[in-house]
XYZ file of C-alpha atoms in Angstrom:
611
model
C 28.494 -6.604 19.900
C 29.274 -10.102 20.152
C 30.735 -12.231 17.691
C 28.446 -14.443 15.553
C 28.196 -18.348 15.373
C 26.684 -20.207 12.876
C 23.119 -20.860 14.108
C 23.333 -16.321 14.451
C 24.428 -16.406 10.969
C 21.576 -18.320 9.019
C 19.371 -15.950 10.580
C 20.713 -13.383 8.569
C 18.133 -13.560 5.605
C 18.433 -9.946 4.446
C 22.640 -10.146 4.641
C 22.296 -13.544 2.234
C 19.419 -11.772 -0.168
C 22.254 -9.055 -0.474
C 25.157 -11.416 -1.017
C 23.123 -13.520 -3.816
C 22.445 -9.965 -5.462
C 25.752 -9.008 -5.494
C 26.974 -12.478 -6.941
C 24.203 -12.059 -9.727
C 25.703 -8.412 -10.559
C 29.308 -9.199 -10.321
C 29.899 -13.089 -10.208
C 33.229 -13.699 -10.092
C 33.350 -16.260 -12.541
C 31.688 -14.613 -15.640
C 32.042 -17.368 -18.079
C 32.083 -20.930 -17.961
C 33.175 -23.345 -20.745
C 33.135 -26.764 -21.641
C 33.694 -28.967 -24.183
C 31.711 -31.859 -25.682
C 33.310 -35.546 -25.928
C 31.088 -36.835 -29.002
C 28.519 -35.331 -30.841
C 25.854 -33.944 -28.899
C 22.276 -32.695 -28.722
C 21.457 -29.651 -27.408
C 17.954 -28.118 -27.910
C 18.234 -27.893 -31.300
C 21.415 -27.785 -31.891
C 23.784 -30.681 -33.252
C 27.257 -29.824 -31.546
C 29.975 -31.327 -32.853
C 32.971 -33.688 -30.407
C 35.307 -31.184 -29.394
C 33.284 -28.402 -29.590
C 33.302 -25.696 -26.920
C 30.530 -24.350 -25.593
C 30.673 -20.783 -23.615
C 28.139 -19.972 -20.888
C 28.553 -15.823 -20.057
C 27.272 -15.877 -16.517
C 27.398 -11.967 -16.525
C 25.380 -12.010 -19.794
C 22.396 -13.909 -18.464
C 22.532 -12.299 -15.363
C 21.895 -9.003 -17.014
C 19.019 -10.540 -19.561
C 15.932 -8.549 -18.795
C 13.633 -11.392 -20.595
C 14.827 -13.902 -17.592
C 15.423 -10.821 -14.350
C 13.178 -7.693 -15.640
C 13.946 -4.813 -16.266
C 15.525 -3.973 -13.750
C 18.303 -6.249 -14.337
C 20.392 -4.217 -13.910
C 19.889 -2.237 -10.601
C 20.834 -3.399 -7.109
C 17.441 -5.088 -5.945
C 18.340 -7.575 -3.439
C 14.377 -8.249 -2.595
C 14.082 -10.600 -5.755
C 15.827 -12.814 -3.824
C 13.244 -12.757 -0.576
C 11.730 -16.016 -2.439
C 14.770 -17.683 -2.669
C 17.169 -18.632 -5.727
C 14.375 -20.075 -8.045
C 12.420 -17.716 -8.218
C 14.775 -14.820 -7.868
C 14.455 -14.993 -12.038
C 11.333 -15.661 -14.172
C 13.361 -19.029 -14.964
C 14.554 -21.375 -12.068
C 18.138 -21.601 -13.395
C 18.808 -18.097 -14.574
C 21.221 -17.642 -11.167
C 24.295 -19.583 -12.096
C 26.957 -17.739 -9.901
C 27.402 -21.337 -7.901
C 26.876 -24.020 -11.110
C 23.977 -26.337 -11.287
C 23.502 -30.128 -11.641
C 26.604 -32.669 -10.016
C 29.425 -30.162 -10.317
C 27.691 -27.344 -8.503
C 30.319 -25.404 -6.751
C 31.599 -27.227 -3.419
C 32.712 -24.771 -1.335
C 29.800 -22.623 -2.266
C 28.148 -22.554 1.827
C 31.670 -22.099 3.109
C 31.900 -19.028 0.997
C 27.983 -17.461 1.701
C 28.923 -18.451 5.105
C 32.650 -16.307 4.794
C 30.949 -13.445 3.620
C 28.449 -12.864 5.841
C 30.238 -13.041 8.862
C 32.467 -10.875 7.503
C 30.193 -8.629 6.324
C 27.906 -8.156 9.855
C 31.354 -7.972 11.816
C 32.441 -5.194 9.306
C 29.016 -2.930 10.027
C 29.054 -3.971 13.244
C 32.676 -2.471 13.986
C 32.856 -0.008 11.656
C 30.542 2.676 13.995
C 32.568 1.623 16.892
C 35.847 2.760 15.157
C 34.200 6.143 14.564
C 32.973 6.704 18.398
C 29.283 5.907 17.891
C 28.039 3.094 20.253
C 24.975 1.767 20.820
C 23.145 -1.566 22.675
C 24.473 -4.657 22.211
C 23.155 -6.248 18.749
C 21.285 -9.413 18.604
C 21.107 -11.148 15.148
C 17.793 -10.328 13.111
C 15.894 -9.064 15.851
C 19.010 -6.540 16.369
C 17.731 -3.854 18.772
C 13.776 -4.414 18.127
C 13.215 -6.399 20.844
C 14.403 -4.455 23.533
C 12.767 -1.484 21.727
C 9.325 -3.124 22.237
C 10.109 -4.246 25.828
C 11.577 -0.893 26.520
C 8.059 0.549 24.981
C 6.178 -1.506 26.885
C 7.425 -0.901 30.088
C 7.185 3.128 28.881
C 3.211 2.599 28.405
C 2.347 1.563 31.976
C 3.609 5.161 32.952
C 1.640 7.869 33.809
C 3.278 11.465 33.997
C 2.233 14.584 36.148
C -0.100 16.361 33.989
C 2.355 19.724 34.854
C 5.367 17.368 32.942
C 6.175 17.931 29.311
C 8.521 16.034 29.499
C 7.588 12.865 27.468
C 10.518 11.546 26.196
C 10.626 9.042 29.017
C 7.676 7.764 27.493
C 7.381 7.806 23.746
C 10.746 7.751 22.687
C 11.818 5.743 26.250
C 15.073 3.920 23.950
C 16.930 6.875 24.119
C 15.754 8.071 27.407
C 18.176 4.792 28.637
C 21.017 5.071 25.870
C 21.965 8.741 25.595
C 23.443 8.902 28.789
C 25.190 5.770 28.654
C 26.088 5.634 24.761
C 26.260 9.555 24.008
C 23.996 12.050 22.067
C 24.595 10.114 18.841
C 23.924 6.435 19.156
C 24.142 2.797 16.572
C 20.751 1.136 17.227
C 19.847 -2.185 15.177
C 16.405 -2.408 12.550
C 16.765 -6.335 12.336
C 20.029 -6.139 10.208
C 19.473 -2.740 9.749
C 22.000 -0.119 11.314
C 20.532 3.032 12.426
C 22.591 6.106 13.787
C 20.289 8.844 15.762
C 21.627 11.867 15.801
C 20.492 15.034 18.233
C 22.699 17.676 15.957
C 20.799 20.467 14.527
C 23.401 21.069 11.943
C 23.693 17.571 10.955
C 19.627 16.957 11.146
C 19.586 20.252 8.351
C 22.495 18.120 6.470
C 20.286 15.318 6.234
C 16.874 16.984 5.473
C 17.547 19.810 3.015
C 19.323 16.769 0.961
C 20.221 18.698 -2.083
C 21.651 15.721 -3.781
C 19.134 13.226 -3.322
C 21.527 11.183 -0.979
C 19.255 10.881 1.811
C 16.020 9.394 0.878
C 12.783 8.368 2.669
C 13.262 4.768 3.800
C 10.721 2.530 1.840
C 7.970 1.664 4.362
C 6.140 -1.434 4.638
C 3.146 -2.051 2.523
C 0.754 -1.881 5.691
C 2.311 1.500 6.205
C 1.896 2.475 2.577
C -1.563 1.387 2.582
C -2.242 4.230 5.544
C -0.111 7.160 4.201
C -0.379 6.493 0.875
C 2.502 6.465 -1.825
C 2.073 10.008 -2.480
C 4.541 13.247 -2.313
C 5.546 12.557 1.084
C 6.762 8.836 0.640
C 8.163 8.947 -2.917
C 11.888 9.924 -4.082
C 14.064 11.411 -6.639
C 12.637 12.781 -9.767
C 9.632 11.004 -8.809
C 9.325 13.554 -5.783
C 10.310 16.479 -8.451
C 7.185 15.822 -10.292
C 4.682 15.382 -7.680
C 6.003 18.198 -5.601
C 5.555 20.559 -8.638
C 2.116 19.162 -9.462
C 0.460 19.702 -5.896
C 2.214 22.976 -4.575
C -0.033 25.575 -6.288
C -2.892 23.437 -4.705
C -0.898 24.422 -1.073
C -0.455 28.492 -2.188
C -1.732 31.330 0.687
C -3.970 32.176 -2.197
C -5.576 28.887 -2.478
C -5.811 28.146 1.406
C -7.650 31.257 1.811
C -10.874 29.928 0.237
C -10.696 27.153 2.669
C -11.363 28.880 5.533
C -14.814 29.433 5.357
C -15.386 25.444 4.978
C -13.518 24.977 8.096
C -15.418 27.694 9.639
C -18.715 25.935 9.155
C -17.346 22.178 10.093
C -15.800 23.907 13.137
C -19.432 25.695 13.902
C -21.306 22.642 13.269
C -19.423 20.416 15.916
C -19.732 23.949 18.476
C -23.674 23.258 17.914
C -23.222 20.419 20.068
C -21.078 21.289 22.238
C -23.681 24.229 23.122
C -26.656 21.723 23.595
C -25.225 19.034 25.677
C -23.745 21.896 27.854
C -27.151 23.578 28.248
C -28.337 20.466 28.999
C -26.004 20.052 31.280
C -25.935 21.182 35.739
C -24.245 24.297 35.479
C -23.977 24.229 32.186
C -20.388 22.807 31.865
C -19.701 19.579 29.731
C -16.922 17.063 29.624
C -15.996 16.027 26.380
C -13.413 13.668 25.207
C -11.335 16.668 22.730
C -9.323 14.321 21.067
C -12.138 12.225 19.458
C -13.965 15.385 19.111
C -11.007 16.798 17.053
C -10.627 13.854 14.833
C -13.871 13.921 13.728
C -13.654 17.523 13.034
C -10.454 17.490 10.824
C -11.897 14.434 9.369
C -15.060 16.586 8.284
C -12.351 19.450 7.262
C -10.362 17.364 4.899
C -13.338 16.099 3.208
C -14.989 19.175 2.850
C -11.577 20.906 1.468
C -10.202 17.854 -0.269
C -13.619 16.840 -2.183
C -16.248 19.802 -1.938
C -19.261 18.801 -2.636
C -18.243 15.017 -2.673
C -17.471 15.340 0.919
C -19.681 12.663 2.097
C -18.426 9.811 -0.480
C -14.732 11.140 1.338
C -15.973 10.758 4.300
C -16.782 7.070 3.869
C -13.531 6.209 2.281
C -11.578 8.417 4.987
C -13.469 6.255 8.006
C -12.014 3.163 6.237
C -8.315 4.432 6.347
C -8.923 5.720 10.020
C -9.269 1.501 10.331
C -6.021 1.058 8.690
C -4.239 2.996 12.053
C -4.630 0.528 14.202
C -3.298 -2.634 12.455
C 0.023 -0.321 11.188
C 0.445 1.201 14.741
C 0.304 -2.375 16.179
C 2.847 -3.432 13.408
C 5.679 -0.686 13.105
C 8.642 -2.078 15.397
C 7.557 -5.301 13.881
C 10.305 -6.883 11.205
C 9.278 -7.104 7.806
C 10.060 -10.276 6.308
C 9.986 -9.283 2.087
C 6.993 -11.277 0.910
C 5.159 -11.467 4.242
C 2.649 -9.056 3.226
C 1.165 -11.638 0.524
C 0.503 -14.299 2.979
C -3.328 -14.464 3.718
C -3.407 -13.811 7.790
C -6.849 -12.953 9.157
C -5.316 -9.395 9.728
C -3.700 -9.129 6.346
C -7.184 -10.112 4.515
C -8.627 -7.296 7.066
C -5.808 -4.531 5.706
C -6.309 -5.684 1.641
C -10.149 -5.149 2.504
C -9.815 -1.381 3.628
C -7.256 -1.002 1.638
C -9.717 -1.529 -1.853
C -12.521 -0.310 -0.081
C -10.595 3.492 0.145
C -9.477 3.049 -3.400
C -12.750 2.164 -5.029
C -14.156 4.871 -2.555
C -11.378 7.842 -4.153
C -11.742 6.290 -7.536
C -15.444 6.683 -7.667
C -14.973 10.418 -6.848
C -11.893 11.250 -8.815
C -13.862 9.864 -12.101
C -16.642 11.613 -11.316
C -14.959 14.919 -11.253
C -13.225 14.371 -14.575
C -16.503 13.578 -16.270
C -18.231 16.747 -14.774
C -15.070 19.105 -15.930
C -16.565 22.302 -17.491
C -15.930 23.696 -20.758
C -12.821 25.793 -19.100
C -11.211 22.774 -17.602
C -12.613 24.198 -14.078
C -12.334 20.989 -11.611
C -13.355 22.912 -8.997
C -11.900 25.125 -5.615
C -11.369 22.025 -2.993
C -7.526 20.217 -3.159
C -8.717 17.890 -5.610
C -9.656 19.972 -8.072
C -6.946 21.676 -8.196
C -4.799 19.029 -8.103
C -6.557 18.086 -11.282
C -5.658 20.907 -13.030
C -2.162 21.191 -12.171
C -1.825 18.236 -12.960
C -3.704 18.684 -16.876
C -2.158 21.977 -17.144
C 1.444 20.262 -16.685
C 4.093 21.187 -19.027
C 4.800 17.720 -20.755
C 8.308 18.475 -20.664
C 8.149 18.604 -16.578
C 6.934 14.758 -17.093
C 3.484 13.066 -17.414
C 0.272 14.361 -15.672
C -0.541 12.185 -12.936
C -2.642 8.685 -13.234
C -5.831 7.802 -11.654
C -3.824 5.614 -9.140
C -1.344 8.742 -8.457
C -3.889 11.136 -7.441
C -5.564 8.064 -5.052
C -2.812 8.073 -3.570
C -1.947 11.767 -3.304
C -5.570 11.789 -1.557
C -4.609 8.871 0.791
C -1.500 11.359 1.785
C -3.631 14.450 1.913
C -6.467 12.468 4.503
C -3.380 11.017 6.766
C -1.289 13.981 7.031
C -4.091 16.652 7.250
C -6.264 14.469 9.522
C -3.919 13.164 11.999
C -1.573 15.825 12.404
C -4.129 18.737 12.625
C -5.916 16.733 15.050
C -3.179 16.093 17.216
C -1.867 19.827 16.956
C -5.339 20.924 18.258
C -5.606 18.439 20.994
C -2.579 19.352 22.918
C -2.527 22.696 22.162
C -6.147 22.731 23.891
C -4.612 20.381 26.430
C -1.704 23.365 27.640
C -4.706 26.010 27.563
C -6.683 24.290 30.009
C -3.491 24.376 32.191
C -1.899 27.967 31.590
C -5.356 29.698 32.302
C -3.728 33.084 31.292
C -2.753 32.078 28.127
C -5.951 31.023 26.990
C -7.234 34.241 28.644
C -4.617 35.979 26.452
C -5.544 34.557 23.461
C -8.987 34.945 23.834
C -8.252 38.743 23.827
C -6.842 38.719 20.771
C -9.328 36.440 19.087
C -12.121 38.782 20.411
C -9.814 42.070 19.330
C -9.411 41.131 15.904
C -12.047 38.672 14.867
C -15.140 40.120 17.382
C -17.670 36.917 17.802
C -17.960 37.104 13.758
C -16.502 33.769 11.652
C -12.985 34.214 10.863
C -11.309 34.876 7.662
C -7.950 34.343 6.602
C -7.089 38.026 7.033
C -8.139 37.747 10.672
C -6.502 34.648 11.079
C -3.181 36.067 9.833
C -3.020 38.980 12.625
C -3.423 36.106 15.646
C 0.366 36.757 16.588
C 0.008 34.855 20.035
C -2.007 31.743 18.520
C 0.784 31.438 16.513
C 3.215 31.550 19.302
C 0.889 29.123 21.108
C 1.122 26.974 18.244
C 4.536 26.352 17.622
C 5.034 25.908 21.264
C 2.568 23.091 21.155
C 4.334 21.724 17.957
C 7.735 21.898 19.851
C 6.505 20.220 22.970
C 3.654 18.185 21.471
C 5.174 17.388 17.890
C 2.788 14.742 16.300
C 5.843 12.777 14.685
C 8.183 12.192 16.976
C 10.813 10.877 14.808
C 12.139 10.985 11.484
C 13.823 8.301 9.680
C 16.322 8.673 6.115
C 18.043 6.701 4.129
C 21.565 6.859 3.044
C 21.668 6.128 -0.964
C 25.058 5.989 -0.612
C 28.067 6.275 1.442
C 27.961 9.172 3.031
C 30.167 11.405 5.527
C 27.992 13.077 8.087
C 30.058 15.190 10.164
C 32.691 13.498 11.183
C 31.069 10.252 10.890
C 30.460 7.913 7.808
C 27.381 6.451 7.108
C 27.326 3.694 4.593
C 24.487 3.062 2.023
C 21.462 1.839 3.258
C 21.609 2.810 6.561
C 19.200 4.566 8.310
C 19.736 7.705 10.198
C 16.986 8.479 12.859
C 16.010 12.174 14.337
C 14.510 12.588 17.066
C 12.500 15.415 17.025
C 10.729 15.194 20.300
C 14.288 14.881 21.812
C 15.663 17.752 19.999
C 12.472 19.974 20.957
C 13.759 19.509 25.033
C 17.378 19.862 24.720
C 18.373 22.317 27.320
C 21.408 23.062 24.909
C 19.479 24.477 22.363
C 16.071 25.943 24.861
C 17.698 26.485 27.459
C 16.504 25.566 31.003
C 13.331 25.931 30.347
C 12.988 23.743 27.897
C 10.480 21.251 29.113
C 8.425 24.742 29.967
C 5.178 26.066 28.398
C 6.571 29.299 26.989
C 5.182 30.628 23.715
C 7.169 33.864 24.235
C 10.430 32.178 22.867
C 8.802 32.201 19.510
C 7.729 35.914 19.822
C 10.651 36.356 17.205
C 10.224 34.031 14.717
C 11.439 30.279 14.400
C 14.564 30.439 13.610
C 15.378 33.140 16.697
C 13.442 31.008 18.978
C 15.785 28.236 20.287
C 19.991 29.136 20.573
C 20.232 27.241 16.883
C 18.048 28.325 14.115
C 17.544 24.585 13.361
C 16.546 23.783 16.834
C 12.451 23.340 15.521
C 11.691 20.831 13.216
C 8.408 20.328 13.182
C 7.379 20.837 9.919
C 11.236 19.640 8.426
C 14.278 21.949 6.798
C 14.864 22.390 2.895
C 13.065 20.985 0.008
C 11.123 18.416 1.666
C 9.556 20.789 4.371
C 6.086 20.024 4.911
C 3.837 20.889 1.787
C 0.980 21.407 3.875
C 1.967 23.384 6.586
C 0.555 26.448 6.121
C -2.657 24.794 5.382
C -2.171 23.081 9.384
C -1.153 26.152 11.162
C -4.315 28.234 9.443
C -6.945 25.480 9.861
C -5.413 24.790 14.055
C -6.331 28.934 14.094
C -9.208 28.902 12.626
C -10.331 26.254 15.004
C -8.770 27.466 17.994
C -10.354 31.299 17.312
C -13.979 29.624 16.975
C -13.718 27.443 19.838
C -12.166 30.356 22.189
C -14.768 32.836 21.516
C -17.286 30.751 22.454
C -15.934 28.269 25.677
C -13.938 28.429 28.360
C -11.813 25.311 28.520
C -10.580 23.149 31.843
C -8.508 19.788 31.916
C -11.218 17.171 33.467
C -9.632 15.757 37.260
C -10.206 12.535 35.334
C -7.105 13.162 32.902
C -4.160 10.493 32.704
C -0.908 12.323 31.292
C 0.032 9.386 29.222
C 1.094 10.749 25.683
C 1.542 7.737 23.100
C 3.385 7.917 19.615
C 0.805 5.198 17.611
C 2.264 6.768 14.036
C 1.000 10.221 15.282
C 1.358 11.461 19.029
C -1.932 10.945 21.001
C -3.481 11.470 24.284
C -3.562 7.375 25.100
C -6.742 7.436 27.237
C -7.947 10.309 25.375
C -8.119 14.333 26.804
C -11.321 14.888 28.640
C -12.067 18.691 28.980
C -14.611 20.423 30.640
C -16.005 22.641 28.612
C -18.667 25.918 29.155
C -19.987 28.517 26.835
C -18.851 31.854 27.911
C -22.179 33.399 27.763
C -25.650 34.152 26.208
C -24.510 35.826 23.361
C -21.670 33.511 22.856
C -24.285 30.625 22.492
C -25.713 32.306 19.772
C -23.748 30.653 17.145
């Protein structure tokens, strides 16, 4: 919270992209004039001695042939170049002159305004009551954020601990209890206020307005997750949303089930040899790998049907992306970085147009083998497809080739990762709490006998759904959401101005003993026994899947695959953490196991090898 010298100041290339925008939009000269002193040539023109000759500055810096068009929205990245090629003409910025009598005072003012303005954002939070670390220019809190996670991922907990805020969220384990519960944290020149209020998280999410948006992401992200219905905003969101909710209806999930059955069946094969094979006939496997390539399989299957295989391939080329964007997320992004041709960008365009060629291939295919009655088929794309061709053109255009790629990419990420991580912990607190995975067992083999589950089944597994939520609450695979003010905002009692970011922490939320009570950092799927919203002492308390319009589209599609699994895999093996387990929980875009989950595993008996 210092106060900033000059060397601080021309650090600040974001602050002077924004002040160059805002002189383009509203110079506050808007017209120059002079006057010739003979007869003059200019272009064309013969203009005669005395003439005057008007220049509107707030004219050209509105002409879409020399700034786009979006010349006239707020865009302060067409400045990340600098000033000459802001425009698509070197001198279409003429807030400061140009030639000999270019404005003199013009770094005094730049140099005014932005110490004015990072003072002003800096001060502004600590008016309201909301403090935070100390702020370093650029960097602003990122680098203690990475030395703070660094330090967090030499530490190994007691497997009996959930709590792993300490670890993957270890910057507020050190400022909530000496800044507060709500806290002004630094993105580069970025302020971010994380807030722990249930009421002000549902504020936030449901977003009825549109005033808190999803923060653009960087394009390495992008290139993972895809710029599909999770990622996009506004009426843009509106359109997509409508488009791929029938493909997410209880109705259409039901068919699923008996393709995750079979990918679920297929990976229990082996499981069942190499424990036969095995002294005693008990295995250790390494679940979480084992689980990845099993929702892997399941998306495919469900996504692309009988194209599974050619979604396979492109899927195992995203999985590559993880690793580079995990490495990269607390990094800045410098606007225009992401064109420069470093050995790991190359690597990221490379998988990056190997997954779209990959989707593209399929997606065309399935248009050109459409039936007579427009039938694309049972899986997610298919009936993306049709919602999409069936889509009232009033309710805006059906979506492109490129749209439903990257719908796909979203559908792979989200579906993969997530269900993969939900099943790996949630097999991770069985193999501790014996007697619940006793318990559930006895329901699986009351409702669903040793026969393959179907969605009927599925629906009367009361405790896994308990269990399952109280893995999501402990276990949540994103540990942290991040919005976007559009605007100035009041939040509470606070104001939030536009374009900062407001962070929730969800894993933090899911332990506070305010809202679970004492046993918060407990493994207790009884609290849920009531539903969600009686489950915690607020009925915003979980936020797993989100609150309001933006909840998770494929939720239900998550919790019924995780059951299907877990049923199949119960009513076949016992399951027991390995002695060889390191508690070390990791938040690499999705919450992971960091040296993996190694579980012994042992069919039950003879005639629950007979798969």
């Amino acid at each position: 919270m210092g106060i900033p010298d000059a060397d601080m100041l021309a650090k600040l290339k974001l602050v002077n992209m924004v002040l160059l925008e805002a002189l383009r939009l509203y110079c506050p000269v808007i017209m120059l004039v002079r006057k010739t002193s003979e007869d003059m040539k200019l272009g064309n023109l013969l203009i005669p001695k005395e003439t005057c000759i008007t220049i509107p500055i707030i004219k050209i810096h509105r002409s879409k042939e020399y700034w786009g068009e979006d010349a006239n929205e707020f865009n302060p990245i067409r400045f990340a170049n600098g000033v000459s090629k802001a425009g698509k003409h070197p001198n279409a910025l003429l807030a400061f002159s140009i030639g000999p009598r270019v404005c003199i005072g013009q770094n005094f003012a730049m140099l005014e305004a932005k110490t004015v303005l990072a003072l002003i954002l800096q001060r502004s939070f600590g008016k309201q009551g909301v403090k935070g670390p100390s702020y370093s220019f650029f960097s602003g809190s990122l680098n203690e954020m990475k030395r703070l996670k660094m330090d967090a991922a030499q530490i190994v907990l007691d497997t009996t601990s959930n709590d792993i805020t300490p670890r993957v969220l270890p910057q507020y384990h050190k400022w909530c209890p000496r800044y507060g519960e709500t806290i002004l944290y630094w993105f580069g020149t970025r302020p971010v206020v994380c807030i722990t209020d249930p009421d002000l998280a549902k504020q936030i999410l449901s977003n009825k307005f549109g005033f808190y948006v999803k923060p653009k992401c960087s394009p390495a992200i992008q290139a993972l997750t895809g710029n599909g219905v999770a990622l996009v905003n506004g009426l843009e969101w509106v359109r997509r949303r409508r488009i791929v909710n029938p493909a997410f209806s209880v109705d259409k999930l039901k068919v699923m089930v008996k393709r995750m059955a079979t990918c679920t069946i297929s990976m229990l094969e082996e499981w069942k040899n190499e424990a036969n094979a095995a002294v005693g006939q008990c295995r250790k496997i390494e679940i979480n790998g084992e689980f990845r390539k099993l929702t892997a399989a399941i998306i495919a299957h469900t996504a692309f049907g009988s194209s599974y295989s050619q979604g396979e391939e492109a899927f195992e080329a995203q999985n590559e992306l993880q690793h580079y964007c995990a490495a990269s997320f607390l990094d800045i992004f410098i606007p225009g970085s992401h064109y420069l041709p470093t050995p790991s960008k190359v690597q990221l365009w490379k998988l990056d147009r190997r997954v779209k060629n990959s989707l593209r291939d399929i997606i065309k295919s399935r248009l050109n083998s459409c039936n007579p009655d427009c039938n694309y088929g049972d899986d997610l794309l298919g009936l993306i497809i049709a919602a999409s061709e069936n889509s009232d053109s009033k309710e805006g255009p059906k979506l492109s080739m490129d749209e439903i790629v990257e719908e796909c990419k979203t559908f792979f990420f989200a579906g993969h990762e997530t269900s993969s991580n939900l099943l790996t912990w949630t097999v991770f607190l069985l193999s501790i709490h014996q007697d619940w995975q006793t318990r559930l067992r006895e329901e699986v083999l009351k409702e669903c006998g040793m026969g393959v589950p179907d969605s009927d089944m599925l629906a009367r597994l009361r405790l896994a759904t308990m269990v399952l939520l109280e893995a999501l609450r402990l276990y949540c695979p994103v540990v942290e959401m991040f919005r976007e003010a559009s605007k100035d905002m009041k939040l509470g009692n606070l104001t939030i101005p536009k374009d900062a970011l407001v962070s929730i922490p969800l894993a933090k939320i899911h332990r506070s003993k305010e809202y679970w009570g004492e046993d918060c950092n407990e493994f207790n799927p009884i609290r849920f026994k009531n539903g969600i919203s009686k489950a915690a002492k607020h009925p915003n308390a979980f936020l797993a899947f989100g609150i309001g319009p933006r909840t998770c589209v494929g939720q239900n599609f998550a919790m019924l695959e995780a059951k299907a699994v877990l049923a199949i895999v119960l009513q076949r093996f016992t399951l027991s953490l390995s002695s060889e387990y390191k508690h070390a929980p990791v938040d690499n875009l999705a919450l992971q196991p960091q040296y993996g989950l190694p579980i012994v595993v042992k069919p039950l008996s003879t005639q629950a090898q007979n798969i």
